Amino acid sequence: MSRWELLRPPQQPLLVEKFLNFLFSTWFLDIITPEFMGGKINIDQTLQLLTKFNVSYDYVHVKKLFKKTNDKQKSGVITIEDFRAIYRAFMHRPEFHELFCSYSPNKKILTAGKLAEFLRREQFEVGGEGRAVALINTYEPIVEAKNKKEMTFEGFIRYLLSDDCNLFKSLHKKVYQDMTYPLCDYFISSSHNTYLISDQLVGPSHLWGYSSALNKGCRCLEIDCWDGQDNEPVVYHGHTLTSKITFKSVISVIHKHAFVASDYPIVLSLENHCSPPQQEIMAACMIAILGDQLVTSTLNNEMPTELPSPEDLKFKIMIKNKKVGNLEDTLQRKNKVARGDVMEAEDTSESEEEQEGSLLKRAVGSKTPEKTPEKKKEKHRNVQVAMLLSELVIYTRSRKFVSFEDSKKKQKFYENNSIGETKGQKLILKMAKNFVLHTCRFITRIYPKGTRTGSSNYDPQEFWSVGCQMVALNFQTPGQQMDLQNGKFLDNGGSGYLLKPEYLRKKNTQYNPFDVVGKYNPVTLTIKIISGHQLPPSNLSKSNKAHPLVRLEIHGVPEDMAKHQTSVIKNNAFNPRWDEIFTFNVHVPDLALIRFIVEDRMCMIANDFLGQYTLPFTSMNKGKRSSL
């Protein structure tokens, strides 16, 4: 051995490693030592300490790990080393450490340059070292490392579990789309029978239905109005045993919650069965409670040539109802309508609504004889409308849908149609291209068929794919359909308005959802399912174990509908690991939704639902991401 070898100091990497281990121990002990002044801590103190470290935890999993560490003594308390083991189980996940070590030469720190390399290669970010330093300053908990512009594994973990590493694009959590196009150019979050919180036959009507929908960003609410006692209009599902709530209370709760989740306009879709005197009471109620929020005239009191934009109508509420005459007439006779004025307007009820009433009556045992839907459909009917209510209908006049050709010739831009799901599905199959041309011009609302007495929902995707703006669902019913609804309207800040792609807005569009291959910026989507963490335990398991699997689904135009499934991981709901890759061809990315479903394999033919996450394809970040 040479003299130089005998005199040289210990190798630098070894010193660095020891120093970093010391820093981690010091940082960790500084936080936990005060909690262990009494020697050991119980499970409640463990939970408090995990919260102090900003660890997201599920109590079931903490309880299991806690029990495992003190099983020998069965004392109900743990030592510092026990807590450290629990902390590492939650935070020091193997997949995180493998990723960290692949960019950290000494397996201990990432320099700003190495972190920038990781961001460029893995996360597809181009911010360079400036972005890396910003992340270090945000997420590195060890001051000495932060001052040297370095990130330890502790900081790296916190970054991977942060919003900066979320699967959903942070930009899309705010309103970022152009909100100055006409209303018909947007998908609008819409609810069916909003007052119901259960089934359509005997369930309760409740104000919670409205507050809940509004707080989820819903912008089109349905109100079924009927004559009540003491000249008090009521809201309930007519011809059924659903309970009743007053119209006044509905308008009051709408006023209270209207713009909590979104600043953009609300449409109150009135399914109006009231007599003219009680219609007047409804109008007076809305004017008194909603005040300046209620749209009572056009912008600048001038006759428009197209619908206003969501931006034009921020913090405004519109009434969708039958209307006497046209918008020009309303502007000409402004402030000249008196109480008691009544005129006739065309009944805009669709045949499916009539069938619904007949079916519901029979379901609850009504002995009232009903004409067949076919005979009703043939008969042209007018209904009486109180002029005070009619004059409140400005941009959203209900018009009975006859045909696409009829609408093209006769329908006004401020008139909208309601079409039942069955009729809508037939129109899509037979005349999809004409359906798209129709929705480019007119707001079209889709509602569930009358036989859905249990408040089930149809697939909204097929109607979004032809540009229908108001695809109304039963918000109270969970399941795949509402997952798609909630996932789609996460976009654009959860505002309830999504700008439709250009090919669903152009008046001369050639778009057809059944003819899309190679035409609408197709992409190849590759998804690697790496791991899960702290999955909910199976509903049928007495422990926190499950046999989880992940299903991936693409929902979009018919050509894009697809699904894949991972293998099953046995007995592991805490940290299952898959590392499986799946590839999808997405022909119309703008309309595609990605749905991740986690299930527990109970047997070969049955799974237990554990959770799901749905988001628009265009809202997905590239790279190593999580959907916490």
XYZ file of C-alpha atoms in Angstrom:
628
model
C 0.000 0.000 0.000
C 1.457 3.373 -0.984
C 2.065 6.248 1.411
C -0.569 8.267 -0.378
C -3.153 5.539 0.089
C -2.386 5.433 3.802
C -2.741 9.233 4.205
C -5.766 9.980 1.974
C -9.097 10.669 3.722
C -12.002 8.211 3.609
C -13.823 7.973 0.266
C -16.174 10.903 -0.381
C -19.297 8.794 -1.173
C -19.050 7.115 2.224
C -18.869 10.479 4.004
C -21.821 11.787 2.002
C -23.888 8.714 2.820
C -23.142 8.963 6.538
C -23.891 12.685 6.544
C -27.206 12.212 4.738
C -28.200 9.399 7.081
C -27.402 11.732 9.971
C -29.499 14.517 8.458
C -32.462 12.221 7.965
C -32.206 10.840 11.491
C -31.923 14.336 12.935
C -34.895 15.646 10.951
C -36.995 12.591 11.763
C -36.109 12.537 15.474
C -36.681 16.291 15.861
C -40.293 15.724 14.842
C -41.077 12.539 16.751
C -39.009 12.838 19.955
C -41.463 15.131 21.796
C -44.203 12.566 21.239
C -42.101 9.815 22.833
C -41.180 11.673 26.022
C -43.229 9.096 27.911
C -41.413 6.218 26.201
C -44.144 4.776 23.997
C -47.275 5.950 22.178
C -50.731 4.470 21.560
C -52.614 4.264 18.280
C -54.303 7.674 18.636
C -50.901 9.312 19.160
C -49.601 7.335 16.165
C -52.332 8.794 13.982
C -51.536 12.306 15.216
C -47.857 11.806 14.453
C -48.561 10.499 10.948
C -50.677 13.615 10.372
C -47.747 15.718 11.566
C -45.672 14.125 8.780
C -48.506 14.851 6.284
C -48.959 11.129 5.694
C -52.259 10.205 4.061
C -53.510 7.108 5.801
C -56.485 4.798 6.009
C -57.305 3.881 9.608
C -57.856 0.212 8.750
C -54.306 -0.099 7.431
C -52.752 1.846 10.309
C -54.577 -0.335 12.811
C -53.310 -3.513 11.140
C -49.683 -2.315 11.063
C -49.912 -1.044 14.634
C -51.276 -4.370 15.825
C -48.538 -6.220 13.952
C -45.740 -4.216 15.642
C -46.958 -4.765 19.221
C -48.364 -8.280 18.891
C -45.672 -9.779 21.097
C -46.322 -7.527 24.068
C -50.014 -6.858 23.299
C -49.546 -3.690 25.284
C -51.388 -1.326 22.936
C -48.339 0.945 22.613
C -45.302 1.083 20.326
C -41.668 2.306 20.508
C -39.870 4.850 18.336
C -38.496 2.058 16.166
C -41.979 0.584 15.774
C -43.279 3.942 14.623
C -40.388 4.328 12.216
C -41.321 0.965 10.678
C -44.936 2.101 10.268
C -43.806 5.390 8.737
C -41.582 3.604 6.250
C -44.352 1.175 5.334
C -46.574 4.092 4.387
C -43.987 6.369 2.763
C -40.950 4.394 1.597
C -42.683 2.427 -1.103
C -40.363 0.150 -3.138
C -41.558 1.495 -6.505
C -40.708 5.045 -5.383
C -37.254 4.006 -4.189
C -36.478 2.161 -7.432
C -37.399 5.245 -9.451
C -35.354 7.515 -7.183
C -32.278 5.290 -7.346
C -32.417 5.127 -11.146
C -31.579 8.876 -11.205
C -29.510 9.172 -8.007
C -25.933 7.889 -8.451
C -25.376 7.581 -4.690
C -28.964 6.444 -3.988
C -29.250 9.272 -1.446
C -29.800 12.612 -3.177
C -30.884 14.091 -6.494
C -29.003 17.191 -7.598
C -31.038 19.848 -9.383
C -29.536 18.618 -12.643
C -30.520 14.991 -12.019
C -34.027 16.015 -10.943
C -34.337 18.092 -14.133
C -33.301 15.005 -16.107
C -35.989 12.974 -14.347
C -38.614 15.636 -15.120
C -37.618 15.720 -18.788
C -37.410 11.969 -19.377
C -40.124 10.626 -17.094
C -42.577 13.506 -16.653
C -42.213 15.138 -20.078
C -41.612 18.551 -18.497
C -39.292 21.111 -20.057
C -38.659 23.556 -17.204
C -35.022 22.547 -16.730
C -33.094 23.137 -13.502
C -35.231 26.163 -12.647
C -38.276 23.936 -12.361
C -36.245 21.357 -10.427
C -35.084 23.938 -7.874
C -38.674 25.158 -7.448
C -39.788 21.600 -6.638
C -36.906 21.164 -4.193
C -37.902 24.365 -2.401
C -41.497 23.154 -2.232
C -41.150 19.520 -1.230
C -37.730 18.922 0.380
C -38.259 18.712 4.181
C -34.575 18.578 5.189
C -33.279 22.151 5.361
C -29.604 21.294 4.792
C -30.438 19.462 1.525
C -32.757 22.231 0.387
C -30.031 24.855 0.945
C -27.703 22.844 -1.291
C -30.439 22.620 -3.967
C -30.656 18.868 -3.546
C -33.613 16.533 -3.071
C -33.505 13.573 -0.714
C -35.728 10.524 -0.980
C -38.062 12.155 1.563
C -38.529 15.141 -0.734
C -38.917 12.903 -3.776
C -41.707 10.971 -2.056
C -43.530 14.167 -1.223
C -43.264 15.343 -4.805
C -44.609 12.039 -6.188
C -47.603 12.243 -3.842
C -48.339 15.914 -4.535
C -50.686 17.733 -6.907
C -47.640 18.482 -9.070
C -47.519 14.778 -9.848
C -51.255 14.201 -10.195
C -52.659 12.364 -13.190
C -55.135 15.210 -13.731
C -53.670 18.352 -15.311
C -53.522 21.220 -12.834
C -54.471 23.717 -15.562
C -57.761 21.901 -16.068
C -58.702 22.366 -12.414
C -59.427 25.996 -13.272
C -61.622 27.552 -15.938
C -59.239 27.713 -18.905
C -61.513 27.305 -21.929
C -62.900 30.180 -24.005
C -66.274 30.964 -22.431
C -67.395 33.532 -25.015
C -69.045 31.213 -27.553
C -72.860 30.844 -27.734
C -74.423 28.558 -25.111
C -75.185 25.859 -27.697
C -71.431 25.358 -28.207
C -70.973 23.822 -24.744
C -71.684 20.563 -22.977
C -73.704 21.554 -19.897
C -73.853 19.453 -16.724
C -77.525 18.502 -16.352
C -79.704 16.673 -13.831
C -82.986 14.780 -14.252
C -85.750 14.985 -11.611
C -83.305 16.841 -9.400
C -85.691 16.878 -6.436
C -85.600 13.072 -6.064
C -82.974 11.403 -3.892
C -84.157 7.840 -4.422
C -86.516 6.050 -6.833
C -89.168 7.598 -9.100
C -92.203 5.953 -7.484
C -92.279 6.168 -3.700
C -88.986 7.823 -2.733
C -88.652 11.183 -1.008
C -88.453 14.548 -2.731
C -85.829 16.594 -0.908
C -84.112 19.970 -1.146
C -80.801 18.139 -0.723
C -81.153 16.980 -4.335
C -80.762 20.581 -5.495
C -77.996 21.638 -3.110
C -76.046 18.450 -3.857
C -76.343 18.820 -7.635
C -75.371 22.500 -7.539
C -72.368 21.799 -5.340
C -71.240 19.235 -7.933
C -71.310 21.944 -10.620
C -74.654 20.976 -12.196
C -75.990 23.830 -14.323
C -79.365 22.511 -15.510
C -81.856 21.518 -12.808
C -85.280 19.973 -13.363
C -88.319 21.075 -11.355
C -91.631 19.189 -11.734
C -94.313 21.696 -10.701
C -97.884 20.851 -9.667
C -100.798 22.698 -8.062
C -100.649 22.542 -4.286
C -102.993 23.421 -1.482
C -103.518 27.031 -0.365
C -102.185 28.325 -3.702
C -98.738 26.923 -2.910
C -97.216 25.145 -5.955
C -95.442 21.914 -5.043
C -92.626 19.857 -6.535
C -92.833 16.073 -6.819
C -93.022 13.275 -9.393
C -96.593 13.487 -10.602
C -98.945 10.480 -10.419
C -96.617 8.750 -7.927
C -96.241 8.395 -4.175
C -93.059 10.483 -3.994
C -93.254 13.118 -1.255
C -93.872 16.805 -1.984
C -91.842 19.922 -1.295
C -92.891 23.495 -1.943
C -91.793 25.312 -5.083
C -90.827 28.294 -2.952
C -88.426 26.218 -0.839
C -86.838 24.802 -4.005
C -86.173 28.275 -5.428
C -84.793 29.404 -2.051
C -82.270 26.566 -1.840
C -81.266 27.100 -5.486
C -80.678 30.773 -4.728
C -78.501 29.835 -1.740
C -76.290 27.306 -3.548
C -76.494 28.544 -7.159
C -72.969 29.852 -7.623
C -70.963 28.066 -4.940
C -69.266 25.656 -7.369
C -69.440 27.705 -10.566
C -70.012 31.300 -11.664
C -71.654 30.268 -14.911
C -75.378 30.367 -15.732
C -78.007 27.968 -14.465
C -81.032 26.717 -16.390
C -84.162 25.810 -14.435
C -85.989 23.272 -16.582
C -89.629 23.532 -15.510
C -91.798 20.472 -16.087
C -94.843 22.631 -15.589
C -98.222 21.027 -14.756
C -99.652 23.958 -12.785
C -102.804 25.924 -13.488
C -102.336 29.539 -14.674
C -103.032 31.038 -11.213
C -100.325 28.934 -9.608
C -98.009 29.575 -12.568
C -98.289 33.253 -11.683
C -97.344 32.433 -8.112
C -94.299 30.554 -9.434
C -93.268 33.569 -11.520
C -93.697 35.980 -8.615
C -91.737 33.612 -6.351
C -88.772 33.424 -8.729
C -88.726 37.195 -9.280
C -88.832 37.892 -5.536
C -86.225 35.324 -4.454
C -83.803 35.308 -7.380
C -83.912 39.061 -7.981
C -81.237 40.355 -10.342
C -79.948 36.818 -10.899
C -83.046 35.988 -12.940
C -82.811 36.605 -16.688
C -85.911 38.642 -17.562
C -84.807 40.182 -20.845
C -82.123 39.963 -23.486
C -78.762 41.689 -23.160
C -79.299 45.424 -23.663
C -82.999 44.645 -24.302
C -82.182 44.149 -27.973
C -83.172 41.251 -30.229
C -80.115 39.000 -30.611
C -79.157 36.869 -33.590
C -77.559 34.083 -31.531
C -77.482 32.792 -27.980
C -75.332 34.685 -25.484
C -72.234 33.063 -24.027
C -71.668 31.618 -20.561
C -69.401 34.606 -19.934
C -72.236 37.001 -20.829
C -74.528 35.279 -18.331
C -72.257 34.745 -15.330
C -74.250 34.607 -12.089
C -77.522 34.454 -14.030
C -80.433 31.987 -13.883
C -82.590 31.200 -16.927
C -86.050 29.640 -17.069
C -86.708 26.808 -19.524
C -90.456 26.422 -20.103
C -93.266 26.657 -22.639
C -93.602 30.172 -24.023
C -96.378 32.157 -25.687
C -95.270 33.643 -29.000
C -91.665 34.431 -29.828
C -88.845 36.421 -28.270
C -89.544 39.448 -30.459
C -93.091 39.625 -29.061
C -91.766 39.516 -25.514
C -89.412 42.425 -26.113
C -92.169 44.499 -27.734
C -94.664 44.025 -24.921
C -92.127 44.384 -22.104
C -93.771 45.486 -18.837
C -97.235 45.420 -20.443
C -98.325 41.987 -19.217
C -100.731 42.050 -16.270
C -101.607 39.547 -13.588
C -104.314 37.209 -14.810
C -103.262 37.346 -18.467
C -103.367 33.827 -19.886
C -102.735 32.555 -23.401
C -102.291 29.207 -25.090
C -98.969 27.680 -26.088
C -98.088 24.409 -27.734
C -97.684 21.500 -25.335
C -94.051 20.500 -25.707
C -94.329 17.152 -23.892
C -92.516 14.351 -25.679
C -94.192 10.996 -26.252
C -91.840 9.291 -23.800
C -92.925 11.716 -21.069
C -96.541 10.798 -21.739
C -95.695 7.111 -21.627
C -93.841 7.746 -18.380
C -96.944 9.222 -16.771
C -99.025 6.241 -17.888
C -96.481 3.723 -16.659
C -96.068 5.426 -13.317
C -99.806 5.636 -12.748
C -100.175 1.932 -13.387
C -97.182 1.148 -11.158
C -98.756 2.866 -8.130
C -102.218 1.394 -8.783
C -104.105 4.313 -10.334
C -107.478 3.266 -11.773
C -107.718 6.286 -14.058
C -108.120 5.038 -17.634
C -105.318 6.097 -19.908
C -105.358 6.657 -23.626
C -102.665 4.830 -25.528
C -99.475 6.787 -26.155
C -100.030 6.374 -29.908
C -103.380 8.204 -29.788
C -101.926 10.957 -27.643
C -99.008 11.371 -29.968
C -101.285 11.971 -32.915
C -103.289 14.659 -31.143
C -101.977 18.229 -31.327
C -102.521 19.930 -27.977
C -102.252 23.427 -26.611
C -101.997 24.283 -22.925
C -102.719 27.447 -20.991
C -99.724 29.445 -19.836
C -99.707 32.407 -17.481
C -98.142 35.309 -19.331
C -96.171 36.398 -16.240
C -94.339 33.065 -16.373
C -94.092 32.994 -20.159
C -92.319 36.372 -20.199
C -89.537 34.966 -18.014
C -88.569 32.522 -20.776
C -85.916 34.319 -22.798
C -83.095 32.176 -24.202
C -84.442 28.717 -23.371
C -87.898 28.286 -24.872
C -89.032 24.655 -24.997
C -90.040 23.415 -28.441
C -91.468 20.016 -29.308
C -89.077 18.016 -31.447
C -90.663 16.838 -34.704
C -87.752 16.063 -36.998
C -84.340 17.397 -37.907
C -85.745 18.799 -41.124
C -88.560 20.566 -39.282
C -86.082 22.105 -36.816
C -83.812 23.248 -39.629
C -86.703 25.098 -41.302
C -88.676 26.410 -38.336
C -86.739 26.341 -35.088
C -85.406 29.578 -33.593
C -81.894 29.747 -32.156
C -83.302 30.387 -28.647
C -85.549 27.302 -28.753
C -84.451 23.948 -27.392
C -85.683 20.369 -27.603
C -86.070 17.599 -25.044
C -85.691 14.102 -26.454
C -86.136 10.847 -24.541
C -83.235 8.402 -24.465
C -84.998 5.710 -26.549
C -85.939 8.120 -29.314
C -82.481 9.679 -29.129
C -80.767 6.310 -29.506
C -82.857 5.522 -32.587
C -81.977 8.886 -34.121
C -78.270 8.245 -33.504
C -78.407 4.857 -35.216
C -80.379 6.100 -38.211
C -79.357 9.751 -38.609
C -76.214 10.431 -36.577
C -74.840 13.028 -38.968
C -78.127 14.963 -38.988
C -78.224 14.746 -35.196
C -74.793 16.409 -35.050
C -75.903 19.184 -37.425
C -78.947 19.742 -35.209
C -76.919 20.078 -31.998
C -74.550 22.495 -33.704
C -77.502 24.899 -33.896
C -79.836 24.120 -31.025
C -79.534 23.137 -27.380
C -80.769 19.552 -27.057
C -81.665 17.926 -23.768
C -81.770 14.136 -23.309
C -83.708 12.563 -20.436
C -84.120 8.969 -19.136
C -86.989 6.780 -20.336
C -90.029 6.346 -18.122
C -89.360 2.705 -17.323
C -86.325 3.674 -15.233
C -88.496 3.793 -12.118
C -85.538 2.820 -9.928
C -83.694 6.001 -11.042
C -81.153 4.072 -13.098
C -79.212 5.908 -15.801
C -78.434 5.459 -19.488
C -74.948 5.791 -21.001
C -74.391 9.538 -21.530
C -71.377 9.050 -23.790
C -73.343 8.175 -26.925
C -75.257 11.476 -26.677
C -72.163 13.568 -25.985
C -70.679 11.944 -29.089
C -73.351 13.616 -31.255
C -73.018 16.951 -29.466
C -76.070 16.920 -27.153
C -75.537 19.724 -24.679
C -77.821 18.740 -21.792
C -77.527 15.013 -21.129
C -79.645 14.761 -17.982
C -78.922 11.991 -15.477
C -80.304 10.960 -12.091
C -77.559 12.439 -9.923
C -78.651 10.439 -6.876
C -77.789 7.103 -8.493
C -74.115 6.022 -8.352
C -72.589 3.773 -10.975
C -70.697 3.842 -14.232
C -72.976 6.442 -15.845
C -72.531 8.974 -13.050
C -68.809 8.167 -12.928
C -68.628 9.261 -16.566
C -70.665 12.385 -15.825
C -68.529 13.361 -12.839
C -65.293 12.548 -14.652
C -66.170 14.524 -17.759
C -67.150 17.639 -15.830
C -64.011 17.623 -13.679
C -62.580 19.501 -16.657
C -62.604 23.301 -17.016
C -62.524 23.868 -13.285
C -65.681 21.878 -12.574
C -67.632 24.860 -13.925
C -70.358 22.684 -15.488
C -69.587 24.031 -18.975
C -67.225 22.357 -21.469
C -66.528 23.868 -24.873
C -67.395 21.295 -27.520
C -64.704 20.381 -30.076
C -64.788 22.507 -33.218
C -66.230 19.666 -35.319
C -69.271 19.628 -33.004
C -69.746 23.405 -33.372
C -69.266 24.133 -37.082
C -72.613 24.617 -38.836
C -71.367 22.731 -41.920
C -69.542 19.964 -40.057
C -69.012 16.594 -41.719
C -68.409 14.812 -38.416
C -70.077 11.436 -37.946
C -69.356 9.407 -34.772
C -69.473 6.200 -36.825
C -66.868 7.404 -39.343
C -63.852 8.681 -37.434
C -60.791 6.569 -38.295
C -57.806 8.750 -39.128
C -59.767 12.026 -39.100
C -59.669 13.570 -35.621
C -56.058 13.531 -34.413
C -55.902 9.875 -33.359
C -53.344 8.866 -30.745
C -51.904 5.692 -29.284
C -52.337 5.616 -25.519
C -49.973 3.472 -23.463
C -50.717 3.051 -19.774
C -48.570 1.208 -17.257
C -50.360 0.239 -14.067
C -47.526 0.157 -11.535
C -49.040 -0.193 -8.084
C -51.762 0.660 -5.629
C -51.578 1.804 -2.045
C -53.990 1.598 0.876
C -56.867 0.276 -1.198
C -60.198 -0.015 0.607
C -60.565 -3.472 2.116
C -63.140 -5.756 0.555
C -66.660 -5.352 1.889
C -66.729 -9.110 2.336
C -63.379 -9.426 4.113
C -62.960 -9.538 7.885
C -59.402 -8.222 7.584
C -57.871 -5.520 5.401
C -56.929 -8.058 2.756
C -58.339 -8.224 -0.735
C -57.440 -9.736 -4.108
C -57.298 -6.500 -6.142
C -57.268 -6.048 -9.879
C -57.550 -2.955 -12.072
C -59.826 -2.584 -15.081
C -59.131 0.137 -17.639
C -61.934 1.404 -19.855
C -62.023 3.881 -22.725
C -65.403 5.548 -23.258
C -65.926 7.601 -26.393
C -67.194 7.202 -29.939
C -68.067 3.591 -30.867
C -64.657 3.009 -32.464
C -62.879 3.954 -29.221
C -64.834 1.821 -26.736
C -62.343 -0.628 -25.211
C -61.275 -2.276 -21.958
C -58.366 -4.197 -20.470
C -57.711 -5.800 -17.086
C -54.660 -6.483 -14.934
C -53.862 -9.719 -13.183
C -55.116 -10.341 -9.650
C -52.808 -9.684 -6.674
C -53.604 -12.087 -3.866
C -54.242 -10.956 -0.289
C -52.864 -7.435 -0.557
C -54.963 -4.298 -0.236
C -52.089 -2.318 1.310
C -49.483 -2.166 -1.485
C -50.357 -4.363 -4.511
C -47.876 -4.204 -7.398
C -48.746 -4.971 -11.045
C -46.236 -3.356 -13.465
C -48.464 -4.201 -16.432
C -48.651 -2.230 -19.702
C -51.756 -1.698 -21.876
C -52.178 0.034 -25.222
C -55.255 1.687 -26.722
C -55.875 3.361 -30.070
C -57.958 6.490 -29.450
C -59.453 7.913 -32.646
C -61.312 10.914 -31.157
C -59.295 12.027 -28.102
C -61.416 15.142 -27.482
C -64.446 12.999 -26.606
C -62.711 10.126 -24.816
C -62.909 9.404 -21.103
C -60.493 7.101 -19.244
C -61.936 5.080 -16.362
C -59.846 3.137 -13.832
C -61.794 0.639 -11.710
C -60.307 -1.259 -8.771
C -62.092 -4.442 -7.758
C -61.625 -7.318 -5.354
C -61.744 -10.716 -7.055
C -64.227 -12.680 -4.958
C -64.509 -15.644 -7.298
C -64.032 -16.413 -10.988
C -67.299 -14.740 -12.015
C -67.814 -12.014 -9.393
C -65.854 -8.988 -8.183
C -66.439 -6.519 -5.361
C -66.134 -2.836 -6.326
C -63.418 -1.027 -4.341
C -63.139 2.299 -6.158
C -62.817 4.106 -9.477
C -61.384 7.232 -11.093
C -62.618 8.733 -14.360
C -61.183 11.699 -16.231
C -61.121 13.121 -19.765
C -58.324 11.854 -21.999
C -57.313 15.454 -22.737
C -56.929 16.148 -18.988
C -54.333 13.401 -18.438
C -50.747 14.293 -17.654
C -47.986 12.207 -19.191
C -45.385 10.553 -16.995
C -45.259 8.804 -13.634
C -48.492 9.981 -12.055
C -50.930 9.102 -9.298
C -54.680 9.598 -8.902
C -54.888 10.118 -5.159
